[in-house]
Tab-separated table of C-alpha atoms and ligand atoms in Angstrom:
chain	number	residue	atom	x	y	z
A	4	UNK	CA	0.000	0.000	0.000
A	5	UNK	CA	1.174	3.498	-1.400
A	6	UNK	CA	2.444	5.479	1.827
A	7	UNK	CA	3.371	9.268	2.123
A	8	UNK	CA	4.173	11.330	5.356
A	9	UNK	CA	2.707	14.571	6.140
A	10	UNK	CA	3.589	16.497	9.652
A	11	UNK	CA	0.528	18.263	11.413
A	12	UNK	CA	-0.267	19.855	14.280
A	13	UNK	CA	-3.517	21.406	16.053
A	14	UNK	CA	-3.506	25.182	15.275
A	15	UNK	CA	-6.904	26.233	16.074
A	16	UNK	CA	-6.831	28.449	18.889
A	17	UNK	CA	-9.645	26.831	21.090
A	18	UNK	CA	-11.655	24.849	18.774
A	19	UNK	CA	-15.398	23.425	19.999
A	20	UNK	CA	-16.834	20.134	19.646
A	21	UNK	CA	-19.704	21.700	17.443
A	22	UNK	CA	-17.020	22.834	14.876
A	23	UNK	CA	-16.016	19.527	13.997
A	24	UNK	CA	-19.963	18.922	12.025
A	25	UNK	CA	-20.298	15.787	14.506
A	26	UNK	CA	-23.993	14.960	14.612
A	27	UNK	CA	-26.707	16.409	17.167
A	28	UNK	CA	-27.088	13.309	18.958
A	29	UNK	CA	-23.019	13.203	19.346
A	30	UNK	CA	-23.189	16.728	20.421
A	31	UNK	CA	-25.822	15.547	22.762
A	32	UNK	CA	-23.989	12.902	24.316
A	33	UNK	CA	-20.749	14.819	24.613
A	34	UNK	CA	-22.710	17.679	26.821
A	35	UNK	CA	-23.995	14.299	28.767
A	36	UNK	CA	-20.812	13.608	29.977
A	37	UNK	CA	-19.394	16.550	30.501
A	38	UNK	CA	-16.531	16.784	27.553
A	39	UNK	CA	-16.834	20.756	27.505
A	40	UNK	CA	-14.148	21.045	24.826
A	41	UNK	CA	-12.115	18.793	23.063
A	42	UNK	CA	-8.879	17.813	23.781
A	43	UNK	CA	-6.101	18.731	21.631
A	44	UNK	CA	-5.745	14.800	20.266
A	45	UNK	CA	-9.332	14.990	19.734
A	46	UNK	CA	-9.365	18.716	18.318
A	47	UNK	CA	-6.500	17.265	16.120
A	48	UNK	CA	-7.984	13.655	15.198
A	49	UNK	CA	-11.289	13.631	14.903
A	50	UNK	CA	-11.957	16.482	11.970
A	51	UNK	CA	-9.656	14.252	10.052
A	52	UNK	CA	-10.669	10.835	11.082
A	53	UNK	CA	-14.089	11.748	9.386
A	54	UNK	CA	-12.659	13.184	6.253
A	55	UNK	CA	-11.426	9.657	5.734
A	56	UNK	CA	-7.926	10.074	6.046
A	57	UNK	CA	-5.166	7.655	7.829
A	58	UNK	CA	-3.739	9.110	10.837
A	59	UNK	CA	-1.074	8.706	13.204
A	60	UNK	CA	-2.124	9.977	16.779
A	61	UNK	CA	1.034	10.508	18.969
A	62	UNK	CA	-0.748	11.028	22.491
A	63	UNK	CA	-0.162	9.160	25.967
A	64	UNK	CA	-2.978	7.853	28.036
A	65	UNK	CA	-5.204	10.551	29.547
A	66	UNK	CA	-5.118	12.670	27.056
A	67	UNK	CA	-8.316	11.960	25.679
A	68	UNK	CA	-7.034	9.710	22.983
A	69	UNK	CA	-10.043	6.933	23.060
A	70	UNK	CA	-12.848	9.324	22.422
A	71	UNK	CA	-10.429	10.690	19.592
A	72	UNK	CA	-11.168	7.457	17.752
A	73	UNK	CA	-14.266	6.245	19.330
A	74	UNK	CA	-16.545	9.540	17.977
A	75	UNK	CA	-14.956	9.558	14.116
A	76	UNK	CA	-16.240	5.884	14.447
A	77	UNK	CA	-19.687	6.464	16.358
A	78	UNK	CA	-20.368	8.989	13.286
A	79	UNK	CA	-18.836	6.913	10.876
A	80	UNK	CA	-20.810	4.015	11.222
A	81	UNK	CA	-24.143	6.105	12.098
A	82	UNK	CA	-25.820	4.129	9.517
A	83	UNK	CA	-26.374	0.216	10.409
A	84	UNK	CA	-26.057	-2.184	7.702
A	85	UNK	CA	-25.813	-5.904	8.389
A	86	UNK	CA	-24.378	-7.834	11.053
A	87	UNK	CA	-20.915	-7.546	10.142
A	88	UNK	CA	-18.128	-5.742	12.046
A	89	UNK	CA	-16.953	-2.372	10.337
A	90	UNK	CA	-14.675	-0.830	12.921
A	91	UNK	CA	-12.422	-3.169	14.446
A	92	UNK	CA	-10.227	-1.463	17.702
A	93	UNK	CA	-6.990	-3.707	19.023
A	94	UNK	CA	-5.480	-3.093	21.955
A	95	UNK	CA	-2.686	-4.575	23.889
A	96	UNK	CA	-4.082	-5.886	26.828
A	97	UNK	CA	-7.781	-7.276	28.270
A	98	UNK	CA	-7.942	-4.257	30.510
A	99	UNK	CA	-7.753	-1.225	27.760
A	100	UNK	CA	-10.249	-3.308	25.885
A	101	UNK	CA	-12.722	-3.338	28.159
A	102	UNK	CA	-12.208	0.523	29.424
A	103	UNK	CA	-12.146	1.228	25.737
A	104	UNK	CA	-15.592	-0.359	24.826
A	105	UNK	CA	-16.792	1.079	28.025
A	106	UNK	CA	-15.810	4.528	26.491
A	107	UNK	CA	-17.707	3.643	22.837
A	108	UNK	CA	-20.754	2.529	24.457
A	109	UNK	CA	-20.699	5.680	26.853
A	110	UNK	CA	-20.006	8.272	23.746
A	111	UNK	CA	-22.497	5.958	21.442
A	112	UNK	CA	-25.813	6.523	24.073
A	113	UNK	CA	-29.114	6.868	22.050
A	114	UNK	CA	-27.994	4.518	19.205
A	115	UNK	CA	-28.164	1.184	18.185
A	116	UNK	CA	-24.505	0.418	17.795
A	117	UNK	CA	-23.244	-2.717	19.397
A	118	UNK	CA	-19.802	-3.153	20.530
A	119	UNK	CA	-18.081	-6.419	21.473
A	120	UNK	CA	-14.722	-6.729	23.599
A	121	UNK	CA	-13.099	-10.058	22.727
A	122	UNK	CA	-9.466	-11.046	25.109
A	123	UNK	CA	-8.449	-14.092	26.142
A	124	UNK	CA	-8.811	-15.443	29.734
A	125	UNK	CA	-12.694	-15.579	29.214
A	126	UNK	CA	-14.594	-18.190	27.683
A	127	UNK	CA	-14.882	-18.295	24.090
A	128	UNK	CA	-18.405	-19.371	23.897
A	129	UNK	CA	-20.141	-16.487	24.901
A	130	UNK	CA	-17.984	-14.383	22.761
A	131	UNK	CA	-19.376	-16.609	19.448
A	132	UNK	CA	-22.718	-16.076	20.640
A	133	UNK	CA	-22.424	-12.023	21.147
A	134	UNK	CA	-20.562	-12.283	17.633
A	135	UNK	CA	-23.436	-14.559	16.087
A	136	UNK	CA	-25.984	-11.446	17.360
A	137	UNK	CA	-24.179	-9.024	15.068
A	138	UNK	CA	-21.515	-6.439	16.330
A	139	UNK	CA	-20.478	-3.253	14.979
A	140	UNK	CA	-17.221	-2.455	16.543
A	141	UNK	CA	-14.658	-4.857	18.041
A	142	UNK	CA	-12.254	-3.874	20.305
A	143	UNK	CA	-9.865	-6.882	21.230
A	144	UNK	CA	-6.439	-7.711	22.459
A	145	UNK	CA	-4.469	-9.361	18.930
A	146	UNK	CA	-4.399	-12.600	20.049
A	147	UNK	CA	-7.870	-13.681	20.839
A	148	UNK	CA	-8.707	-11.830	17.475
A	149	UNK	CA	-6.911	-14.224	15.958
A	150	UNK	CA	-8.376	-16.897	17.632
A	151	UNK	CA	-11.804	-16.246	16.665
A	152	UNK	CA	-11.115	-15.459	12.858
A	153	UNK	CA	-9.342	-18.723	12.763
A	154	UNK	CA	-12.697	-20.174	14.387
A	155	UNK	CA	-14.536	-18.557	11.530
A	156	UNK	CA	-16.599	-16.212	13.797
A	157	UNK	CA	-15.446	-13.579	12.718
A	158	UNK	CA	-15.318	-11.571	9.637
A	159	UNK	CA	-14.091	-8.891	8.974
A	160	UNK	CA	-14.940	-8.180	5.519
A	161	UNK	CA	-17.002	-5.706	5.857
A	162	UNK	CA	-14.344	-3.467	7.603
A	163	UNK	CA	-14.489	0.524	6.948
A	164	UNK	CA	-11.896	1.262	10.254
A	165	UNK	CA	-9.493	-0.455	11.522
A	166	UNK	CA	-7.868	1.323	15.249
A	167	UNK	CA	-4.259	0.251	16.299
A	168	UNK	CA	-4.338	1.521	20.289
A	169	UNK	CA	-1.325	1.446	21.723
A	170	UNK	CA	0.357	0.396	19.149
A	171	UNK	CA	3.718	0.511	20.611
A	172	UNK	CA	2.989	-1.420	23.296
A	173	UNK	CA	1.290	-3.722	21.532
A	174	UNK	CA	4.803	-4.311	19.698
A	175	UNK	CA	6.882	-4.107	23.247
A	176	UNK	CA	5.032	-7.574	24.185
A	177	UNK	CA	5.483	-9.276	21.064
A	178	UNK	CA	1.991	-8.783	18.831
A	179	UNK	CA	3.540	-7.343	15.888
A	180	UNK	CA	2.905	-10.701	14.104
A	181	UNK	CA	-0.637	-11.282	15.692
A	182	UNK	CA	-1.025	-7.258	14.337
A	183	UNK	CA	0.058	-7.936	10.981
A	184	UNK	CA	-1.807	-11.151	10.083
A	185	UNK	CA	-5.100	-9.284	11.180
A	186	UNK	CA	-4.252	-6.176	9.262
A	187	UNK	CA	-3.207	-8.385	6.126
A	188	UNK	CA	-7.280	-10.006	6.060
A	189	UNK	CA	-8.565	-6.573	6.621
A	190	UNK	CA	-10.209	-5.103	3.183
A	191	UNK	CA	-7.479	-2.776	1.368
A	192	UNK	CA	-9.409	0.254	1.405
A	193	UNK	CA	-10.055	0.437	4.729
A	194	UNK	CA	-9.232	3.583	7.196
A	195	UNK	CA	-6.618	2.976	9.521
A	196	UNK	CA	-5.882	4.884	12.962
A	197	UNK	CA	-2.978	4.259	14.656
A	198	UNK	CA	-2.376	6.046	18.314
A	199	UNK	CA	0.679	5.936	20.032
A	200	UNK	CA	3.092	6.919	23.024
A	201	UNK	CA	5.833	6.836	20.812
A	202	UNK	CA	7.125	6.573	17.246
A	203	UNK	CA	10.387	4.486	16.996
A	204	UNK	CA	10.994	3.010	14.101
A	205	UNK	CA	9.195	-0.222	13.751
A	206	UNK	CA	6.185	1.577	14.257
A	207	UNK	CA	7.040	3.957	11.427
A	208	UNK	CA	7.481	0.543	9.113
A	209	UNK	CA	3.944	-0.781	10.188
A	210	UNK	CA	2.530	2.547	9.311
A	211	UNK	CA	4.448	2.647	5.837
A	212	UNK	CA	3.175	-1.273	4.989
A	213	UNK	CA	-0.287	-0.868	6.469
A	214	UNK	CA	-1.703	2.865	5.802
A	215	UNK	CA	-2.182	4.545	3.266
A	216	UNK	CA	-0.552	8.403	3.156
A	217	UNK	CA	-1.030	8.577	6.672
A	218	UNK	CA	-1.085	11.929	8.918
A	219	UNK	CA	1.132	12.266	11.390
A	220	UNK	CA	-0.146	14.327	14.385
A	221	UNK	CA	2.042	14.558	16.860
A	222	UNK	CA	0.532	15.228	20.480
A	223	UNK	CA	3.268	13.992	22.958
A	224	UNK	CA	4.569	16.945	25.312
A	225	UNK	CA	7.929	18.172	24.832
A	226	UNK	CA	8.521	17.054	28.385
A	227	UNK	CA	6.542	13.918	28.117
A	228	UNK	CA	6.234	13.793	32.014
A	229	UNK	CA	2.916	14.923	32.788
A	230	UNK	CA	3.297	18.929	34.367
A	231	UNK	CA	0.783	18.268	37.104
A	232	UNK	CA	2.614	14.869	38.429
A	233	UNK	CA	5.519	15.534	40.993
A	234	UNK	CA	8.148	12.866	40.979
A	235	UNK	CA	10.542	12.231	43.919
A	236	UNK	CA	12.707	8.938	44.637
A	237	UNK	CA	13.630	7.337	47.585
A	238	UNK	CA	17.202	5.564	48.275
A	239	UNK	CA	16.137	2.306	49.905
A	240	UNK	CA	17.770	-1.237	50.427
A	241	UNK	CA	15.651	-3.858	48.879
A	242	UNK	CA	15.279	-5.441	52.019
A	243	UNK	CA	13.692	-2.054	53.632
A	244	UNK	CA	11.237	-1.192	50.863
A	245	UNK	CA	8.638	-3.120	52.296
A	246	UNK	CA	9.144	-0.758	55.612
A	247	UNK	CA	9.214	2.363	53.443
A	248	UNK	CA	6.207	1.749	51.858
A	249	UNK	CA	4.552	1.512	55.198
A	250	UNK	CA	5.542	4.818	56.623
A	251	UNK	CA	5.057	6.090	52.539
A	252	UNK	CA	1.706	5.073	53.163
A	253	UNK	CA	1.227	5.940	56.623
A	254	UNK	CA	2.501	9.758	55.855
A	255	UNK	CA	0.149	10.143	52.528
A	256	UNK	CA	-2.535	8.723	53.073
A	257	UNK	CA	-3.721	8.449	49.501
A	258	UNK	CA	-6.573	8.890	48.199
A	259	UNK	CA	-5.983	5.686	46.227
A	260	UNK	CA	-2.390	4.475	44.853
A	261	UNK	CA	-0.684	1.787	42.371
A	262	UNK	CA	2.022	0.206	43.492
A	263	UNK	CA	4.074	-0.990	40.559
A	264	UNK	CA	6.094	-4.397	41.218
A	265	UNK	CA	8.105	-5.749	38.091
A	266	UNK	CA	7.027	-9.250	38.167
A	267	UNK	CA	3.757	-11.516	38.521
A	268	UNK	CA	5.511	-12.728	41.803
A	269	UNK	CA	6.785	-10.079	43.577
A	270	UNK	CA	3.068	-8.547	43.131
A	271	UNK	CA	1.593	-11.105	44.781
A	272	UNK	CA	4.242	-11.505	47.601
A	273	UNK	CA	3.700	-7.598	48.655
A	274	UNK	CA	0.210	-7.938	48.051
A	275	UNK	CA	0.282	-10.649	50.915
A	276	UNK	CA	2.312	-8.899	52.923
A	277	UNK	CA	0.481	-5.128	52.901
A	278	UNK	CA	-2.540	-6.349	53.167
A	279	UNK	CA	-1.894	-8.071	56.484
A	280	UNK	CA	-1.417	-3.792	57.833
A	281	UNK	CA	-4.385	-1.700	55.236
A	282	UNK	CA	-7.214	-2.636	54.107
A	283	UNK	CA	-8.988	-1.682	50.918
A	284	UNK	CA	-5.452	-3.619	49.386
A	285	UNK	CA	-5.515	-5.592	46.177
A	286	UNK	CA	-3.515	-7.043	43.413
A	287	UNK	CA	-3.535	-7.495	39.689
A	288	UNK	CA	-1.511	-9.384	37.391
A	289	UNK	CA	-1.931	-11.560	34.265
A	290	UNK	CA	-1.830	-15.210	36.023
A	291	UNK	CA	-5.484	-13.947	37.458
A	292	UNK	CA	-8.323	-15.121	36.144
A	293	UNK	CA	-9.884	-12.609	34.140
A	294	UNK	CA	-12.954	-12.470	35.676
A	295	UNK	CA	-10.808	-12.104	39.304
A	296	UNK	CA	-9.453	-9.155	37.080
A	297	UNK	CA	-12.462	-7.725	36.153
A	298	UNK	CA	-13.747	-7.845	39.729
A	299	UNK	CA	-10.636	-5.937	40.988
A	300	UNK	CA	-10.997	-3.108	38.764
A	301	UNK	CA	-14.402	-2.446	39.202
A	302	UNK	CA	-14.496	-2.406	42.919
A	303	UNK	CA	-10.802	0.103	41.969
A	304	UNK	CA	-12.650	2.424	39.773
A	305	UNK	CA	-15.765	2.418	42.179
A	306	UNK	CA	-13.251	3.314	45.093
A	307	UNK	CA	-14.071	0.161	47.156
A	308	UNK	CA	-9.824	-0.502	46.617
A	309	UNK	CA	-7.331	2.267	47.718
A	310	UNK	CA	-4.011	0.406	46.843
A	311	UNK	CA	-3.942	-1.353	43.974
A	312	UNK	CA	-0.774	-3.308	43.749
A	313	UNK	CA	0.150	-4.198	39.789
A	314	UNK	CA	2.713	-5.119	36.980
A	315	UNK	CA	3.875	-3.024	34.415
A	316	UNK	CA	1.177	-5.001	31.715
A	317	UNK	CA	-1.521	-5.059	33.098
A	318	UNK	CA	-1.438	-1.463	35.384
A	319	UNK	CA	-0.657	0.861	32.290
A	320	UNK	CA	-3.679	0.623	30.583
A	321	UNK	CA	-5.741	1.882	33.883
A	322	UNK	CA	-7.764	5.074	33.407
A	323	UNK	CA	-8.860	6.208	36.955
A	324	UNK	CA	-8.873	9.544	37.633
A	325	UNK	CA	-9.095	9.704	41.276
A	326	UNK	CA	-5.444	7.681	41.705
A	327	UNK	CA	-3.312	10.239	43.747
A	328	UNK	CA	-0.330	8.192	44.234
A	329	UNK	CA	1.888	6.297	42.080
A	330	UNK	CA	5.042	4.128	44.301
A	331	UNK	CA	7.407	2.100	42.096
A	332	UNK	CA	8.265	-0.048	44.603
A	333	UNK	CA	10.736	-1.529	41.347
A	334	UNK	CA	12.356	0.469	39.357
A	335	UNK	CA	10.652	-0.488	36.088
A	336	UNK	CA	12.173	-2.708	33.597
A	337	UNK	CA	12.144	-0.332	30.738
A	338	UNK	CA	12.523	3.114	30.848
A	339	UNK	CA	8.870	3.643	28.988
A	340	UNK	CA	7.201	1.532	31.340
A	341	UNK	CA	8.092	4.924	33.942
A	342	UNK	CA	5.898	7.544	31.942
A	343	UNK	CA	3.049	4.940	31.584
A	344	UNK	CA	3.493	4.072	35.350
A	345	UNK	CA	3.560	7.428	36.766
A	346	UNK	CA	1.233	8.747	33.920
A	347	UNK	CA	-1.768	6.911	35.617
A	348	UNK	CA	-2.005	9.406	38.048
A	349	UNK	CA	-2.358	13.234	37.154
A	350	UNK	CA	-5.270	12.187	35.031
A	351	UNK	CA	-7.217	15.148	33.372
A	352	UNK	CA	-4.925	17.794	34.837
A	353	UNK	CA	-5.993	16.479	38.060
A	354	UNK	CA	-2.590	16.509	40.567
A	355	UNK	CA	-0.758	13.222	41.241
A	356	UNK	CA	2.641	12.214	42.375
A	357	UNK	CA	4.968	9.749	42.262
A	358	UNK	CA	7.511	8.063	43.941
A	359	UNK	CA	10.248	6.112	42.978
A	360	UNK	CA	12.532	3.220	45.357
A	361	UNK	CA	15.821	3.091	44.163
A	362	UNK	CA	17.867	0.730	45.548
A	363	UNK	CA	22.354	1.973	46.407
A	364	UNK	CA	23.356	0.196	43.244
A	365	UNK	CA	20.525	1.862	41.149
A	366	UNK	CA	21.785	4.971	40.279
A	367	UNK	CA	22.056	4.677	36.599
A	368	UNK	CA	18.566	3.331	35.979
A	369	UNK	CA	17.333	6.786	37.991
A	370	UNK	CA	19.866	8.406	35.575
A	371	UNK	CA	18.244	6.736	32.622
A	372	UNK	CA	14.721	7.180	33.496
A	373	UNK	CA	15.428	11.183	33.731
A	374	UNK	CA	16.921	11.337	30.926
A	375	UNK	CA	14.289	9.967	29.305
A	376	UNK	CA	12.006	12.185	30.759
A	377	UNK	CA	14.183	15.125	30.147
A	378	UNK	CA	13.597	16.514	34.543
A	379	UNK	CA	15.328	15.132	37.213
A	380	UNK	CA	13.475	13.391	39.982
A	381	UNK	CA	13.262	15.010	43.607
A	382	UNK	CA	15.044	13.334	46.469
A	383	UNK	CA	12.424	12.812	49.464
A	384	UNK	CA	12.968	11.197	52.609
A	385	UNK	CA	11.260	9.630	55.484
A	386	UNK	CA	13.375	9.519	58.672
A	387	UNK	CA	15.720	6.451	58.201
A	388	UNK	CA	15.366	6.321	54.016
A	389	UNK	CA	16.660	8.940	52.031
A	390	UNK	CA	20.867	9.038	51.275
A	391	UNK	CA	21.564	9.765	47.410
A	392	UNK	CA	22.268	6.809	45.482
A	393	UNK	CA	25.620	6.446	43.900
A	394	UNK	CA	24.553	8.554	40.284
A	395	UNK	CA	28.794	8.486	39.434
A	396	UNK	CA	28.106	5.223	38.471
A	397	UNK	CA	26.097	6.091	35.382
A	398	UNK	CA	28.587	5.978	33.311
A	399	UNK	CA	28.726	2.861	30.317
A	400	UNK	CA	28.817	-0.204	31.196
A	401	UNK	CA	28.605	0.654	35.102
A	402	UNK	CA	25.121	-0.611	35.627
A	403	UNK	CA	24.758	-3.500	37.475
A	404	UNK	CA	21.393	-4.833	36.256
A	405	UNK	CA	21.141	-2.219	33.513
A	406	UNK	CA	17.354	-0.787	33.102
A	407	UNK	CA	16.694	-1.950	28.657
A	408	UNK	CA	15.027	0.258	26.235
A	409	UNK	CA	14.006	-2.274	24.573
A	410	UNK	CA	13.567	-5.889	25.336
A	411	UNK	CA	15.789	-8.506	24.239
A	412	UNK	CA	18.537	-5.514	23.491
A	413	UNK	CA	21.392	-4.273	25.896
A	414	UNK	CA	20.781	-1.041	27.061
A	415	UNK	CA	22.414	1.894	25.012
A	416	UNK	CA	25.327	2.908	27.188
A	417	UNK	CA	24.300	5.514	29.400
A	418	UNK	CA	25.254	9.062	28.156
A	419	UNK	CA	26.696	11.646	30.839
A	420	UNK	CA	23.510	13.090	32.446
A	421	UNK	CA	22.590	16.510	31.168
A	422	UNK	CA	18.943	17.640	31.920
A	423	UNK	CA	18.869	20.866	29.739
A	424	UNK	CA	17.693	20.237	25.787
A	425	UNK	CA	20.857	18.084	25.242
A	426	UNK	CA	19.537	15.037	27.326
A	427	UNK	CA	16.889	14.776	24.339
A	428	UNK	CA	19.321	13.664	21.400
A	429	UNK	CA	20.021	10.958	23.309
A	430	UNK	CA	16.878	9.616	23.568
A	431	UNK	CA	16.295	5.557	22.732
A	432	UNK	CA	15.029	4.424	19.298
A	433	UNK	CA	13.178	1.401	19.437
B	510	AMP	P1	-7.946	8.515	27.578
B	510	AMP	O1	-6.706	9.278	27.193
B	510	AMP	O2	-8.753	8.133	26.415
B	510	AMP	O3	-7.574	7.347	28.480
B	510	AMP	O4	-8.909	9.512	28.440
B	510	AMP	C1	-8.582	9.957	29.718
B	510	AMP	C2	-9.801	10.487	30.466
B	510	AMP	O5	-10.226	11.713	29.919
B	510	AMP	C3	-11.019	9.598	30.452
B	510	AMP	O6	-11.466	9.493	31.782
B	510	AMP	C4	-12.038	10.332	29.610
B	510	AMP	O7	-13.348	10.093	30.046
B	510	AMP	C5	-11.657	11.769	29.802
B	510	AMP	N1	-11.930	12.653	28.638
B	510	AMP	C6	-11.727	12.377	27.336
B	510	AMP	N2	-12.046	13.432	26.549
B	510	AMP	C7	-12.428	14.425	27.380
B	510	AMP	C8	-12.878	15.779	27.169
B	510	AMP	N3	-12.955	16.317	25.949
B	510	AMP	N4	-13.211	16.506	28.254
B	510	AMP	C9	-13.125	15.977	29.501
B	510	AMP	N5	-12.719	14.706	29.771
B	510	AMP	C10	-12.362	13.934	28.722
């Protein structure tokens, strides 16, 4: 497929919902639920989006970007014709599928359009049977799309738009096979929306193969850390983190908080162990059952959990605006994984912060991860917790369990820290 670049960005000054010539019942339904204004993803995506065009959406979490691609398709596919899917949304993990349809049903009120979330971890009979009923969107993780196209149940011949969400972290865990199988059954003329963190490379040659002349809108901040978020770090043993987190806690008192672990195990171990001293604690992870998943975010977003304790997977995709705290009890794995961390609080412009343990012998991963960030984190301290960590030894090859940018590769040797514009050029490609 023919493929050209073009660079855009939002100019309009403050543009309005109603200049966009979105439908009264759309109109309706935004007043309903209180989007004022649009966003700028939204201001910048959704004009196009109905004019047909490809797009590329650069834009983190929270910025709006579902109902950027959920209202071009609500007014796209006004009309109902068949049973047949015609917008198809894939996501990278159960979660985000389920907050997205939640988002297209919520934006679609007053019509007839039918929306069906397909993931794994939940039966695939009931899935046929909604499919069998007729759906107009699908919003699904890669893999269970797969499974079901290979079961024959569903086509998607009829397509008009096809969204990639998340599309680089749908590449980070591996789909980028799953992505292009789907893509290569999907019809050729097609719209295609892709939205994105970030735009390494690989993500640039999935655009070029898969849409056509695509517009690139690029929405990510220059500092991509979230303004209203403050970030501070704590120097802490392993062995004492536990302890810190208690008198983290203790001193807070959060409204409600993620705390980010980097593995399935370690989640559950500190879940065990915190919940034995506050209540209102939970875990989530991807060896739960889906519907023990499920349960634990809804009683989350309906406040019934105040610390949610998660990996990197399945926590990024969570959209809940009252989260006031963010503790990475681990430093995370890869240096993205820290703006979608900390990025789930500060939702909406609403105020958040975050806080960072970082073991002695961790220095160059806090180097890394503010370099990436382009602002260096705040040193806090608790009485007991608190001396600097050894940052001279961010220098290459100094790292003793060096923090990847990507996985499978050895991180890119650390550059001196500057924090001014410089830190920028050496940001990671993917
Ligand atoms: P998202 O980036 O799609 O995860 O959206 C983040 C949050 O912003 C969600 O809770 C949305 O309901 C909310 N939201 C999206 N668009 C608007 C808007 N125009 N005005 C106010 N809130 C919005």
């Amino acid at each position: 497929m023919a493929s050209k670049k073009k660079r855009a960005r939002s100019s309009a000054a403050s543009p309005r919902f109603e200049d966009f010539g979105l439908s009264a019942t759309t109109l309706k339904v935004l007043r309903a639920v209180g989007y004022e204004k649009p966003t700028p993803i939204q201001a910048g995506m959704i004009p196009r989006a109905i004019d047909g065009d490809d797009l590329i959406g650069q834009a983190r979490t929270g910025t709006g970007k579902t109902a950027a691609f959920a209202i071009p398709i609500i007014e796209v596919l006004e009309t109902r014709r068949g049973k047949s899917p015609r917008a198809l949304v894939l996501v990278p993990t159960r979660e985000l599928a389920v907050q997205v349809r939640g988002e297209i049903l919520r934006l679609a009120q007053g019509r007839r359009l039918t929306c069906v979330a397909l993931y794994g971890g939940k039966p695939i009979r009931g899935q046929i049977e909604k499919l069998r009923r007729g759906a107009d969107v699908i919003v699904g993780t890669p893999g269970r799309v797969l499974d079901h196209m290979s079961r024959r149940t569903l086509d998607l011949r009829e397509l008009e738009i096809v969204v990639l969400d998340e599309a680089d972290r749908m590449l980070d865990i591996g789909f980028r096979p799953d992505i292009e199988r789907i893509l290569r059954q999907c019809p050729a003329e097609r719209q295609t929306l892709l939205l994105s963190a970030t735009v390494p490379p690989p993500i640039e040659r999935l655009a070029q193969r898969y849409m056509y002349e695509p517009v690139s809108l690029d929405f990510s901040p220059e500092d991509i850390s979230v303004e209203t978020i403050e970030q501070f770090y704590f120097t802490v043993e392993h062995s004492r983190k536990f302890e810190l987190l208690q008198r983290l806690l203790t001193r807070d008192n959060p409204r409600q908080a993620i705390v980010f672990c980097r593995t399935k195990r370690r989640t559950e171990t500190l879940f065990r162990r915190l919940s034995k001293q506050f209540q209102q604690t939970a875990c989530i992870h991807g060896d739960m059952s889906q519907n023990n998943r499920d349960r634990v975010m809804e009683r989350f977003r309906a406040g019934k959990i105040r610390y949610l304790i998660a990996t990197d997977v399945v926590g990024r995709g969570i959209d809940v605006t009252s989260i006031s705290h963010i503790v990475n009890f681990d430093t995370p794995q890869f240096c993205d994984d820290y703006v979608h961390r900390v990025g789930r609080t500060g939702r909406m412009g609403r105020e958040g912060v975050a806080y960072t343990f970082v073991a002695p012998e961790e220095g160059p991963e806090l180097t890394r991860i503010e370099q990436r960030i382009n602002r260096q984190l705040r040193r806090d301290e608790i009485s007991g917790f608190g001396a600097v960590p050894e940052r001279a030894a961010a220098v290459p090859g100094a790292a003793k369990a060096p923090l990847t940018d990507t996985p499978g590769k050895p991180a890119a040797a650390p550059p001196p820290p500057p924090f001014g514009r410089r830190g920028r050029r050496h940001r990671r490609a993917l």
